Coordinates of C-alpha atoms in Angstrom, one line a residue:
Chain Y
X1 CA 15.8 58.0 68.7
X2 CA 12.4 59.1 67.4
X3 CA 11.8 62.2 65.3
X4 CA 10.0 64.2 68.1
X5 CA 12.9 63.8 70.4
X6 CA 15.4 64.7 67.6
X7 CA 13.6 68.0 66.7
X8 CA 12.8 69.2 70.3
X9 CA 15.4 71.7 71.4
X10 CA 14.4 71.3 75.0
X11 CA 15.1 67.7 75.0
X12 CA 17.4 66.8 77.9
X13 CA 19.6 64.6 75.7
X14 CA 22.8 66.3 74.2
X15 CA 23.8 66.0 70.7
X16 CA 27.1 64.2 70.0
X17 CA 28.5 67.3 68.3
X18 CA 27.8 69.6 71.3
X19 CA 29.4 67.0 73.6
X20 CA 32.5 67.1 71.4
X21 CA 32.7 70.9 71.5
X22 CA 32.2 71.1 75.3
X23 CA 35.1 68.6 75.8
X24 CA 37.4 70.6 73.5
X25 CA 36.6 73.7 75.5
X26 CA 37.5 72.0 78.7
X27 CA 40.7 70.7 77.3
X28 CA 41.7 74.1 75.9
X29 CA 40.9 75.8 79.2
X30 CA 43.0 73.2 81.0
X31 CA 45.8 73.7 78.5
X32 CA 45.7 77.5 79.1
X33 CA 45.7 76.9 82.8
X34 CA 48.6 74.5 82.6
X35 CA 50.4 76.8 80.1
X36 CA 50.2 79.7 82.6
X37 CA 51.5 77.5 85.3
X38 CA 54.2 76.2 83.0
X39 CA 55.2 79.7 82.1
X40 CA 55.5 80.7 85.7
X41 CA 57.6 77.7 86.5
X42 CA 59.8 78.4 83.5
X43 CA 60.3 82.0 84.6
X44 CA 61.2 80.8 88.1
X45 CA 63.6 78.3 86.7
X46 CA 65.1 80.9 84.4
X47 CA 65.6 83.2 87.4
X48 CA 67.2 80.5 89.5
X49 CA 69.5 79.3 86.8
X50 CA 70.4 82.8 85.8
X51 CA 71.3 83.8 89.3
X52 CA 73.4 80.7 89.9
X53 CA 75.2 81.1 86.6
X54 CA 75.7 84.8 87.3
X55 CA 77.2 84.2 90.7
X56 CA 79.5 81.7 89.2
X57 CA 80.6 84.2 86.6
X58 CA 81.0 86.8 89.3
X59 CA 83.4 84.5 91.2
X60 CA 85.3 83.9 88.0
X61 CA 85.5 87.7 87.5
X62 CA 86.7 88.2 91.1
X63 CA 89.4 85.6 90.4
X64 CA 90.6 87.3 87.3
X65 CA 89.9 90.9 88.4
X66 CA 93.6 91.8 88.9
X67 CA 94.4 90.6 85.4
X68 CA 91.5 92.6 84.0
X69 CA 92.6 95.7 85.9
X70 CA 96.1 95.3 84.5
X71 CA 94.7 95.2 80.9
X72 CA 92.8 98.4 81.6
X73 CA 95.9 100.1 82.9
X74 CA 97.7 99.0 79.8
X75 CA 95.2 100.5 77.4
X76 CA 94.5 103.7 79.5
X77 CA 95.9 106.8 77.8
X78 CA 99.1 108.2 79.5
X79 CA 98.3 110.8 82.0
X80 CA 100.2 114.1 82.2
X81 CA 103.8 113.9 83.2
X82 CA 103.7 116.1 86.4
X83 CA 107.1 117.7 86.0
X84 CA 106.7 118.0 82.3
X85 CA 103.9 120.5 83.0
X86 CA 106.0 122.5 85.4
X87 CA 108.4 123.6 82.8
X88 CA 107.6 127.3 82.4
X89 CA 110.7 128.5 84.3
X90 CA 113.9 126.9 82.9
X91 CA 116.1 128.6 85.5
X92 CA 114.0 127.3 88.3
X93 CA 114.2 123.8 86.8
X94 CA 118.0 124.0 86.5
X95 CA 118.3 125.2 90.1
X96 CA 116.0 122.4 91.3
X97 CA 118.1 119.8 89.4
X98 CA 121.4 121.1 90.9
X99 CA 120.1 121.2 94.4
X100 CA 118.7 117.7 94.0
X101 CA 122.1 116.4 92.7
X102 CA 123.8 117.9 95.8
X103 CA 121.2 116.3 98.1
X104 CA 121.5 112.9 96.5
X105 CA 125.4 113.0 96.7
X106 CA 125.2 114.0 100.4
X107 CA 122.8 111.1 101.1
X108 CA 125.0 108.7 99.3
X109 CA 128.0 109.8 101.3
X110 CA 126.0 109.5 104.5
X111 CA 124.9 106.0 103.5
X112 CA 128.4 104.9 102.6
X113 CA 129.8 105.9 106.0
X114 CA 127.6 103.2 107.6
X115 CA 129.8 100.4 106.2
X116 CA 132.5 99.7 108.8
X117 CA 136.1 100.6 107.9
X118 CA 137.5 98.0 110.4
X119 CA 137.3 94.3 109.4
X120 CA 134.0 92.7 110.0
X121 CA 132.5 89.2 109.4
X122 CA 129.4 88.2 107.4
X123 CA 127.9 84.8 108.1
X124 CA 125.5 83.3 105.6
X125 CA 123.4 80.7 107.4
X126 CA 121.5 79.5 104.4
X127 CA 124.6 78.8 102.3
X128 CA 126.9 78.1 105.3
X129 CA 129.6 80.5 104.1
X130 CA 131.6 83.3 105.7
X131 CA 133.2 86.5 104.4
X132 CA 135.7 88.6 106.2
X133 CA 135.3 92.2 104.9
X134 CA 137.0 95.6 105.3
X135 CA 134.8 98.4 104.0
X136 CA 133.6 97.1 100.7
X137 CA 136.8 94.9 100.2
X138 CA 136.6 91.2 100.5
X139 CA 139.5 89.9 102.6
X140 CA 138.7 86.3 102.9
X141 CA 135.9 83.8 102.0
X142 CA 135.3 80.4 103.4
X143 CA 133.0 77.7 104.6
X144 CA 131.3 77.3 107.9
X145 CA 128.6 75.3 109.7
X146 CA 125.6 77.0 111.4
X147 CA 122.5 75.9 113.3
X148 CA 120.8 72.7 112.3
X149 CA 117.2 73.8 113.0
X150 CA 116.7 70.7 115.1
X151 CA 114.1 71.0 117.8
X152 CA 115.3 68.6 120.5
X153 CA 112.5 67.5 122.9
X154 CA 113.6 66.0 126.2
X155 CA 111.5 63.5 128.2
X156 CA 111.0 66.1 131.0
X157 CA 109.2 68.4 128.5
X158 CA 112.2 70.8 128.1
X159 CA 113.1 71.6 124.5
X160 CA 115.8 73.4 122.6
X161 CA 116.0 74.7 119.0
X162 CA 119.4 74.7 117.5
X163 CA 119.5 77.7 115.2
X164 CA 122.0 80.5 114.7
X165 CA 120.5 83.9 115.6
X166 CA 120.4 86.5 112.8
X167 CA 121.3 90.2 113.0
X168 CA 124.2 92.3 114.0
X169 CA 126.5 91.2 116.8
X170 CA 129.8 92.3 118.2
X171 CA 132.8 90.3 119.4
X172 CA 132.5 90.3 123.1
X173 CA 135.5 88.1 123.9
X174 CA 138.4 86.2 122.3
X175 CA 140.1 83.2 123.7
X176 CA 142.8 80.7 122.7
X177 CA 142.4 76.9 123.3
X178 CA 138.9 77.3 124.7
X179 CA 137.3 74.8 126.9
X180 CA 133.7 73.8 126.2
X181 CA 131.4 73.7 129.2
X182 CA 128.7 71.3 128.0
X183 CA 125.2 72.5 128.6
X184 CA 122.3 70.2 129.6
X185 CA 121.2 69.5 126.0
X186 CA 124.6 68.0 125.1
X187 CA 124.0 65.2 127.7
X188 CA 120.3 64.8 126.8
X189 CA 121.2 64.5 123.1
X190 CA 123.6 61.7 123.9
X191 CA 121.2 59.9 126.1
X192 CA 123.4 60.5 129.2
X193 CA 122.2 61.6 132.6
X194 CA 122.6 65.4 133.2
X195 CA 125.4 66.1 135.8
X196 CA 125.4 68.9 138.3
X197 CA 126.2 72.5 137.0
X198 CA 130.0 72.4 137.7
X199 CA 130.6 68.7 137.5
X200 CA 133.9 67.6 135.9
X201 CA 132.3 65.8 133.0
X202 CA 130.8 69.1 131.8
X203 CA 134.2 70.4 130.7
X204 CA 135.6 69.2 127.4
X205 CA 139.0 70.1 126.1
X206 CA 140.1 70.5 122.4
X207 CA 136.6 70.2 120.8
X208 CA 136.3 73.9 120.0
X209 CA 139.6 74.2 118.1
X210 CA 142.4 76.7 118.7
X211 CA 140.3 79.8 119.1
X212 CA 136.9 81.0 120.1
X213 CA 135.2 84.4 119.6
X214 CA 132.2 85.2 121.8
X215 CA 129.0 86.7 120.3
X216 CA 127.0 86.7 123.6
X217 CA 124.1 84.6 124.9
X218 CA 126.5 81.5 124.8
X219 CA 127.0 81.7 121.0
X220 CA 130.5 81.3 119.8
X221 CA 132.6 81.3 116.6
X222 CA 134.9 78.4 117.0
X223 CA 136.8 75.5 115.4
X224 CA 135.6 71.9 114.9
X225 CA 136.8 68.3 114.9
X226 CA 134.1 67.5 112.3
X227 CA 135.7 69.2 109.3
X228 CA 133.8 67.1 106.7
X229 CA 130.6 68.7 108.0
X230 CA 131.7 72.2 107.1
X231 CA 129.3 73.8 104.7
X232 CA 126.3 72.0 106.3
X233 CA 123.8 73.1 108.9
X234 CA 124.8 70.8 111.8
X235 CA 125.6 73.0 114.8
X236 CA 123.7 73.8 117.9
X237 CA 123.7 77.5 117.1
X238 CA 127.4 78.4 117.1
X239 CA 129.4 79.1 114.0
X240 CA 132.0 76.4 113.3
X241 CA 135.0 77.2 111.1
X242 CA 137.8 75.2 109.6
X243 CA 141.3 75.8 111.2
X244 CA 142.6 78.2 108.5
X245 CA 139.4 80.2 108.3
X246 CA 139.3 80.4 112.1
X247 CA 142.9 81.7 112.3
X248 CA 142.1 84.5 109.7
X249 CA 138.9 85.5 111.5
X250 CA 140.6 85.5 114.9
X251 CA 143.5 87.6 113.5
X252 CA 141.2 90.2 111.8
X253 CA 138.4 90.6 114.2
X254 CA 139.0 92.5 117.4
X255 CA 137.0 93.0 120.6
X256 CA 134.0 95.0 119.5
X257 CA 134.2 94.1 115.7
X258 CA 130.9 93.6 114.0
X259 CA 129.5 90.3 112.9
X260 CA 126.5 90.2 110.6
X261 CA 124.6 87.0 110.5
X262 CA 121.8 86.4 108.0
Chain B
X1 CA 78.8 56.1 67.9
X2 CA 80.7 58.5 65.7
X3 CA 82.5 61.4 67.1
X4 CA 80.0 63.8 65.5
X5 CA 77.1 62.0 67.1
X6 CA 78.9 61.8 70.4
X7 CA 79.5 65.6 70.2
X8 CA 75.9 66.3 69.4
X9 CA 74.8 64.1 72.4
X10 CA 77.1 66.0 74.7
X11 CA 75.8 69.4 73.5
X12 CA 72.3 68.2 73.8
X13 CA 72.9 67.0 77.4
X14 CA 74.5 70.3 78.3
X15 CA 71.7 72.3 76.7
X16 CA 69.0 70.3 78.5
X17 CA 68.8 72.4 81.7
X18 CA 68.3 75.5 79.5
X19 CA 65.6 73.9 77.3
X20 CA 62.9 75.9 79.1
X21 CA 64.4 79.0 77.4
X22 CA 63.0 77.9 74.1
X23 CA 59.5 77.8 75.5
X24 CA 58.8 81.5 76.3
X25 CA 60.3 84.9 75.8
X26 CA 59.7 86.1 79.4
X27 CA 61.8 83.3 80.8
X28 CA 64.6 84.2 78.3
X29 CA 64.6 87.8 79.4
X30 CA 64.6 86.9 83.1
X31 CA 67.4 84.4 82.5
X32 CA 69.7 86.9 80.8
X33 CA 69.0 89.7 83.1
X34 CA 69.7 87.6 86.2
X35 CA 72.7 86.1 84.5
X36 CA 74.3 89.5 83.8
X37 CA 73.4 91.5 87.0
X38 CA 76.0 89.9 89.3
X39 CA 78.9 89.8 86.9
X40 CA 78.2 93.4 85.8
X41 CA 78.1 94.5 89.4
X42 CA 81.3 92.6 90.1
X43 CA 83.0 94.0 87.0
X44 CA 82.2 97.6 88.0
X45 CA 83.1 97.2 91.7
X46 CA 86.2 95.1 91.4
X47 CA 87.6 96.2 88.0
X48 CA 86.3 99.6 86.8
X49 CA 86.1 101.5 90.1
X50 CA 89.5 100.4 91.6
X51 CA 91.1 101.6 88.4
X52 CA 89.2 104.9 88.2
X53 CA 89.6 105.6 91.9
X54 CA 93.1 104.3 92.6
X55 CA 94.7 106.4 95.3
X56 CA 97.8 107.2 93.3
X57 CA 96.1 108.9 90.4
X58 CA 96.8 112.7 90.2
X59 CA 93.9 114.7 91.7
X60 CA 92.1 117.2 89.5
X61 CA 93.5 120.0 91.8
X62 CA 97.1 118.9 91.2
X63 CA 96.5 118.7 87.5
X64 CA 95.1 122.2 87.5
X65 CA 98.0 123.7 89.6
X66 CA 100.5 122.0 87.2
X67 CA 98.8 123.1 84.0
X68 CA 98.7 126.7 85.3
X69 CA 102.5 126.6 85.3
X70 CA 102.8 124.8 81.9
X71 CA 104.4 126.2 78.8
X72 CA 102.1 127.9 76.3
X73 CA 101.1 125.8 73.2
X74 CA 103.1 128.2 70.9
X75 CA 106.5 127.2 72.5
X76 CA 109.0 125.7 69.9
X77 CA 109.3 121.9 70.0
X78 CA 113.1 121.9 70.8
X79 CA 112.6 124.1 73.9
X80 CA 109.9 121.7 75.1
X81 CA 112.1 118.7 74.4
X82 CA 115.1 120.2 76.3
X83 CA 112.9 121.1 79.3
X84 CA 111.3 117.7 79.2
X85 CA 114.7 116.0 79.4
X86 CA 115.6 118.2 82.4
X87 CA 112.2 117.3 84.0
X88 CA 112.9 113.6 83.6
X89 CA 116.3 114.1 85.1
X90 CA 114.7 115.7 88.1
X91 CA 112.2 112.9 88.4
X92 CA 115.0 110.3 88.4
X93 CA 117.0 112.3 91.0
X94 CA 113.9 112.5 93.2
X95 CA 113.7 108.7 93.0
X96 CA 117.4 108.4 93.9
X97 CA 116.8 110.7 96.9
X98 CA 113.8 108.7 98.0
X99 CA 115.8 105.5 97.8
X100 CA 118.7 106.8 99.9
X101 CA 116.3 108.4 102.4
X102 CA 114.5 105.1 102.8
X103 CA 117.8 103.1 103.2
X104 CA 119.0 105.6 105.8
X105 CA 115.7 105.2 107.7
X106 CA 116.2 101.4 107.5
X107 CA 119.7 101.6 108.9
X108 CA 118.2 102.9 112.2
X109 CA 116.6 99.4 112.8
X110 CA 118.4 96.4 114.1
X111 CA 116.7 93.9 111.9
X112 CA 117.6 92.7 108.4
X113 CA 116.0 94.7 105.6
X114 CA 115.9 94.5 101.8
X115 CA 117.0 97.1 99.3
X116 CA 115.7 96.4 95.7
X117 CA 117.3 98.5 93.0
X118 CA 115.7 97.7 89.7
X119 CA 117.7 100.4 87.8
X120 CA 121.0 98.8 88.8
X121 CA 119.5 95.2 88.9
X122 CA 120.6 94.5 92.5
X123 CA 118.6 93.2 95.4
X124 CA 120.6 93.5 98.7
X125 CA 120.1 92.3 102.2
X126 CA 121.2 95.0 104.7
X127 CA 121.7 95.3 108.4
X128 CA 122.2 98.8 109.8
X129 CA 122.9 100.1 106.4
X130 CA 125.6 97.5 105.6
X131 CA 125.0 95.4 102.5
X132 CA 125.5 91.9 103.6
X133 CA 124.4 90.1 100.5
X134 CA 124.1 91.6 97.0
X135 CA 122.1 89.5 94.6
X136 CA 122.0 90.1 90.8
X137 CA 118.4 90.6 89.5
X138 CA 118.4 88.6 86.3
X139 CA 115.1 89.8 85.0
X140 CA 112.2 91.9 86.2
X141 CA 108.6 92.9 85.3
X142 CA 106.3 95.4 86.9
X143 CA 102.6 96.2 86.7
X144 CA 100.7 98.8 84.7
X145 CA 100.0 101.0 87.7
X146 CA 103.7 101.3 88.6
X147 CA 104.5 102.3 85.0
X148 CA 101.7 104.8 85.1
X149 CA 103.0 106.4 88.3
X150 CA 106.4 106.7 86.6
X151 CA 104.9 108.3 83.6
X152 CA 103.3 110.8 85.9
X153 CA 106.5 111.6 87.7
X154 CA 105.0 110.7 91.0
X155 CA 106.9 107.6 91.8
X156 CA 109.2 109.3 94.4
X157 CA 106.3 110.1 96.6
X158 CA 105.4 106.5 96.9
X159 CA 109.0 105.4 97.4
X160 CA 110.1 107.9 100.0
X161 CA 109.6 105.7 103.1
X162 CA 110.3 102.0 103.5
X163 CA 107.7 99.5 102.7
X164 CA 106.7 97.2 105.6
X165 CA 106.1 93.5 105.0
X166 CA 102.5 92.4 105.9
X167 CA 102.3 88.9 104.6
X168 CA 104.4 86.3 102.8
X169 CA 103.7 83.3 100.7
X170 CA 106.3 80.8 99.6
X171 CA 107.1 77.4 98.2
X172 CA 109.6 76.7 101.0
X173 CA 109.3 76.9 104.8
X174 CA 110.7 79.9 106.6
X175 CA 112.7 77.8 109.0
X176 CA 113.5 74.2 108.1
X177 CA 112.8 72.9 111.6
X178 CA 113.2 69.1 112.2
X179 CA 111.8 67.7 115.5
X180 CA 114.0 65.2 117.3
X181 CA 112.9 63.3 120.4
X182 CA 115.8 62.9 122.9
X183 CA 117.2 59.4 123.0
X184 CA 116.5 57.3 126.1
X185 CA 120.1 56.0 126.4
X186 CA 123.5 56.0 124.7
X187 CA 122.6 53.0 122.5
X188 CA 119.7 54.9 120.9
X189 CA 121.8 58.0 120.7
X190 CA 124.5 56.2 118.8
X191 CA 122.0 54.7 116.4
X192 CA 120.6 58.1 115.5
X193 CA 124.1 59.5 114.9
X194 CA 124.3 57.3 111.8
X195 CA 121.3 58.9 110.2
X196 CA 122.1 60.9 107.1
X197 CA 121.8 64.7 107.3
X198 CA 119.0 65.9 105.1
X199 CA 120.3 68.3 102.4
X200 CA 117.7 70.8 101.3
X201 CA 117.1 71.1 97.6
X202 CA 113.8 73.0 97.8
X203 CA 112.9 75.5 95.0
X204 CA 112.6 79.0 96.2
X205 CA 109.7 81.2 94.9
X206 CA 107.9 83.6 97.1
X207 CA 105.6 86.7 97.2
X208 CA 106.1 89.4 99.8
X209 CA 103.0 91.5 100.4
X210 CA 104.0 95.0 101.6
X211 CA 101.9 97.9 102.8
X212 CA 101.0 100.7 100.4
X213 CA 99.7 98.1 97.9
X214 CA 102.9 96.6 96.8
X215 CA 103.5 92.9 96.0
X216 CA 107.1 91.7 95.3
X217 CA 107.2 88.3 93.7
X218 CA 110.6 86.5 93.6
X219 CA 111.1 83.7 91.1
X220 CA 114.2 81.5 90.9
X221 CA 116.0 81.4 87.6
X222 CA 116.6 77.6 87.6
X223 CA 113.7 75.5 86.3
X224 CA 111.9 73.8 89.2
X225 CA 111.9 70.1 89.9
X226 CA 108.8 68.0 89.4
X227 CA 107.8 68.3 93.0
X228 CA 108.8 72.0 92.9
X229 CA 106.4 72.4 89.9
X230 CA 103.5 71.0 91.9
X231 CA 104.4 73.2 94.8
X232 CA 104.5 76.2 92.5
X233 CA 101.0 75.4 91.2
X234 CA 99.7 75.2 94.8
X235 CA 101.5 78.4 95.6
X236 CA 100.0 80.2 92.6
X237 CA 96.5 79.0 93.5
X238 CA 97.0 80.2 97.1
X239 CA 98.2 83.5 95.9
X240 CA 95.2 84.0 93.7
X241 CA 92.9 82.8 96.4
X242 CA 94.3 85.3 98.8
X243 CA 93.7 88.1 96.3
X244 CA 90.1 87.0 95.7
X245 CA 89.5 86.7 99.5
X246 CA 90.8 90.2 100.1
X247 CA 88.5 91.5 97.4
X248 CA 85.5 89.7 99.0
X249 CA 86.4 91.0 102.4
X250 CA 86.7 94.5 101.1
X251 CA 83.3 94.2 99.5
X252 CA 81.8 92.8 102.6
X253 CA 83.0 95.9 104.5
X254 CA 81.6 98.1 101.7
X255 CA 85.0 99.1 100.6
X256 CA 86.4 99.1 97.1
X257 CA 89.1 96.4 96.6
X258 CA 92.4 98.1 95.8
X259 CA 94.6 97.3 92.9
X260 CA 98.0 96.1 94.1
X261 CA 101.1 97.2 92.3
X262 CA 103.4 94.3 91.6
X263 CA 107.0 93.8 90.8
X264 CA 108.4 90.4 89.8
X265 CA 112.1 89.7 90.0
X266 CA 114.1 86.7 89.0
X267 CA 117.1 85.6 91.1
X268 CA 119.2 82.5 91.4
X269 CA 117.8 79.8 93.7
X270 CA 120.5 80.4 96.3
X271 CA 119.9 84.2 96.4
X272 CA 116.1 83.7 96.6
X273 CA 116.4 81.2 99.4
X274 CA 118.9 83.4 101.3
X275 CA 116.7 86.5 101.0
X276 CA 113.5 84.6 102.0
X277 CA 115.1 83.0 105.0
X278 CA 116.9 86.1 106.2
X279 CA 113.9 88.5 106.2
X280 CA 112.0 88.8 109.5
X281 CA 108.2 88.7 109.7
X282 CA 107.9 92.5 109.6
X283 CA 110.8 93.2 107.3
X284 CA 111.1 96.6 105.6
X285 CA 112.2 97.3 102.1
X286 CA 113.6 100.3 100.2
X287 CA 112.8 100.3 96.5
X288 CA 114.3 102.1 93.4
X289 CA 112.7 101.7 90.0

């Protein structure tokens, strides 16, 4: 480069220094631009991450809210004992206590009259046990068999569930040497054709033991040939008893006696 | 790689998504604000407000009426103590009265009901007022709100009518039903006769959710079997999930989730099973505590 060109400020050529400065300016402007964009992105990311983490924490808090509330109840100061505040008139308080005692005693007596004085039977279907009671006195305890909870499905879409109904029943009939009139399911369960309603093969002798007590809806308390099954849920809904237990139940329970099954 | 290096690597990896926080202050503020808003809101709505606004708390009006009848501060301590004892006796008699009233009300129904007496440690199944099974309560615990109600002497108001069962959750089925297809002929029937009878050894733990915000959890005294333990974990998860879902539903309907009072009793496995199986779906319960 000649001197004239070098010294002329209007010369179109750019000095190497100026070129360097201009490039640096460009780079810094770009950096600022990118930094702004980066800051915006970081803020957005912060918001997204914060909200997600916050929601997760909220869910955790919801899960543990009952425990947290319990802690708060534990540390809350005891509130005023309502009656403790109503203590100005001692005579009034004593009167209130006496009248309450009388009312509670009357309610207790009324409640106690609900227990039958006559013998009654309690059948426990989950443990397969019976209790013969008279008032609050236990007369006899023994084993039984109750409903098996089998749901039998026949080919013709009919179905039966073999469970012992729960609740309070009354003895509706008593019989000695009962005869079992087999229902349809008894034949279906054995893979036999179902006979007409009063066919001879429906009547079976001796399988119900010496006695039977009717509970209604076809449910009976009766004896069994399968004594080793006593204590297990194997029946079709009736209550099966061993010979000795059946004799005691038959002797103590009269027509109309209460039977509680649970 | 040593354990220290491995630990540092894990921490580094976990911290990576949050690296942007180091870059600027604004992002840091936005992150922490958005992180805390939802949990804070949830804490206030599901923890603080249900405690502060629980429906059993004495109203300001009640407190005012009662304090108007209170003894003056100058009353000697022995007089206060004597009267407080009498007041406690009245509170306990009121609870007894509520218990018998609830049982007499239950006796009008035909279905099986439950009478839980925590003072005498007896849980009894009853039909028409006749106790048909008395079970010894071996241990019990109750929640803070129940204790608080007792300390306020307001328990009898809550106990005066029977609780009605709304929902139940258990580790054992309500009815152990087994399905049996009818045999085609006598040969098939004879083959199935030989099958062993399944004897049930299921553990019995259950929760009964009653109205008026009461949960009764029954646990068996015997330690559960291995499968029973797994079932218990699943049962506990379902129970917590139910509670959480109820809270979410309440919030969705712009209601405050209510704190449920709870009582946990321990019975023998046989007693727990008998009670669970005997209670009908809308069973009622009388409670004394």
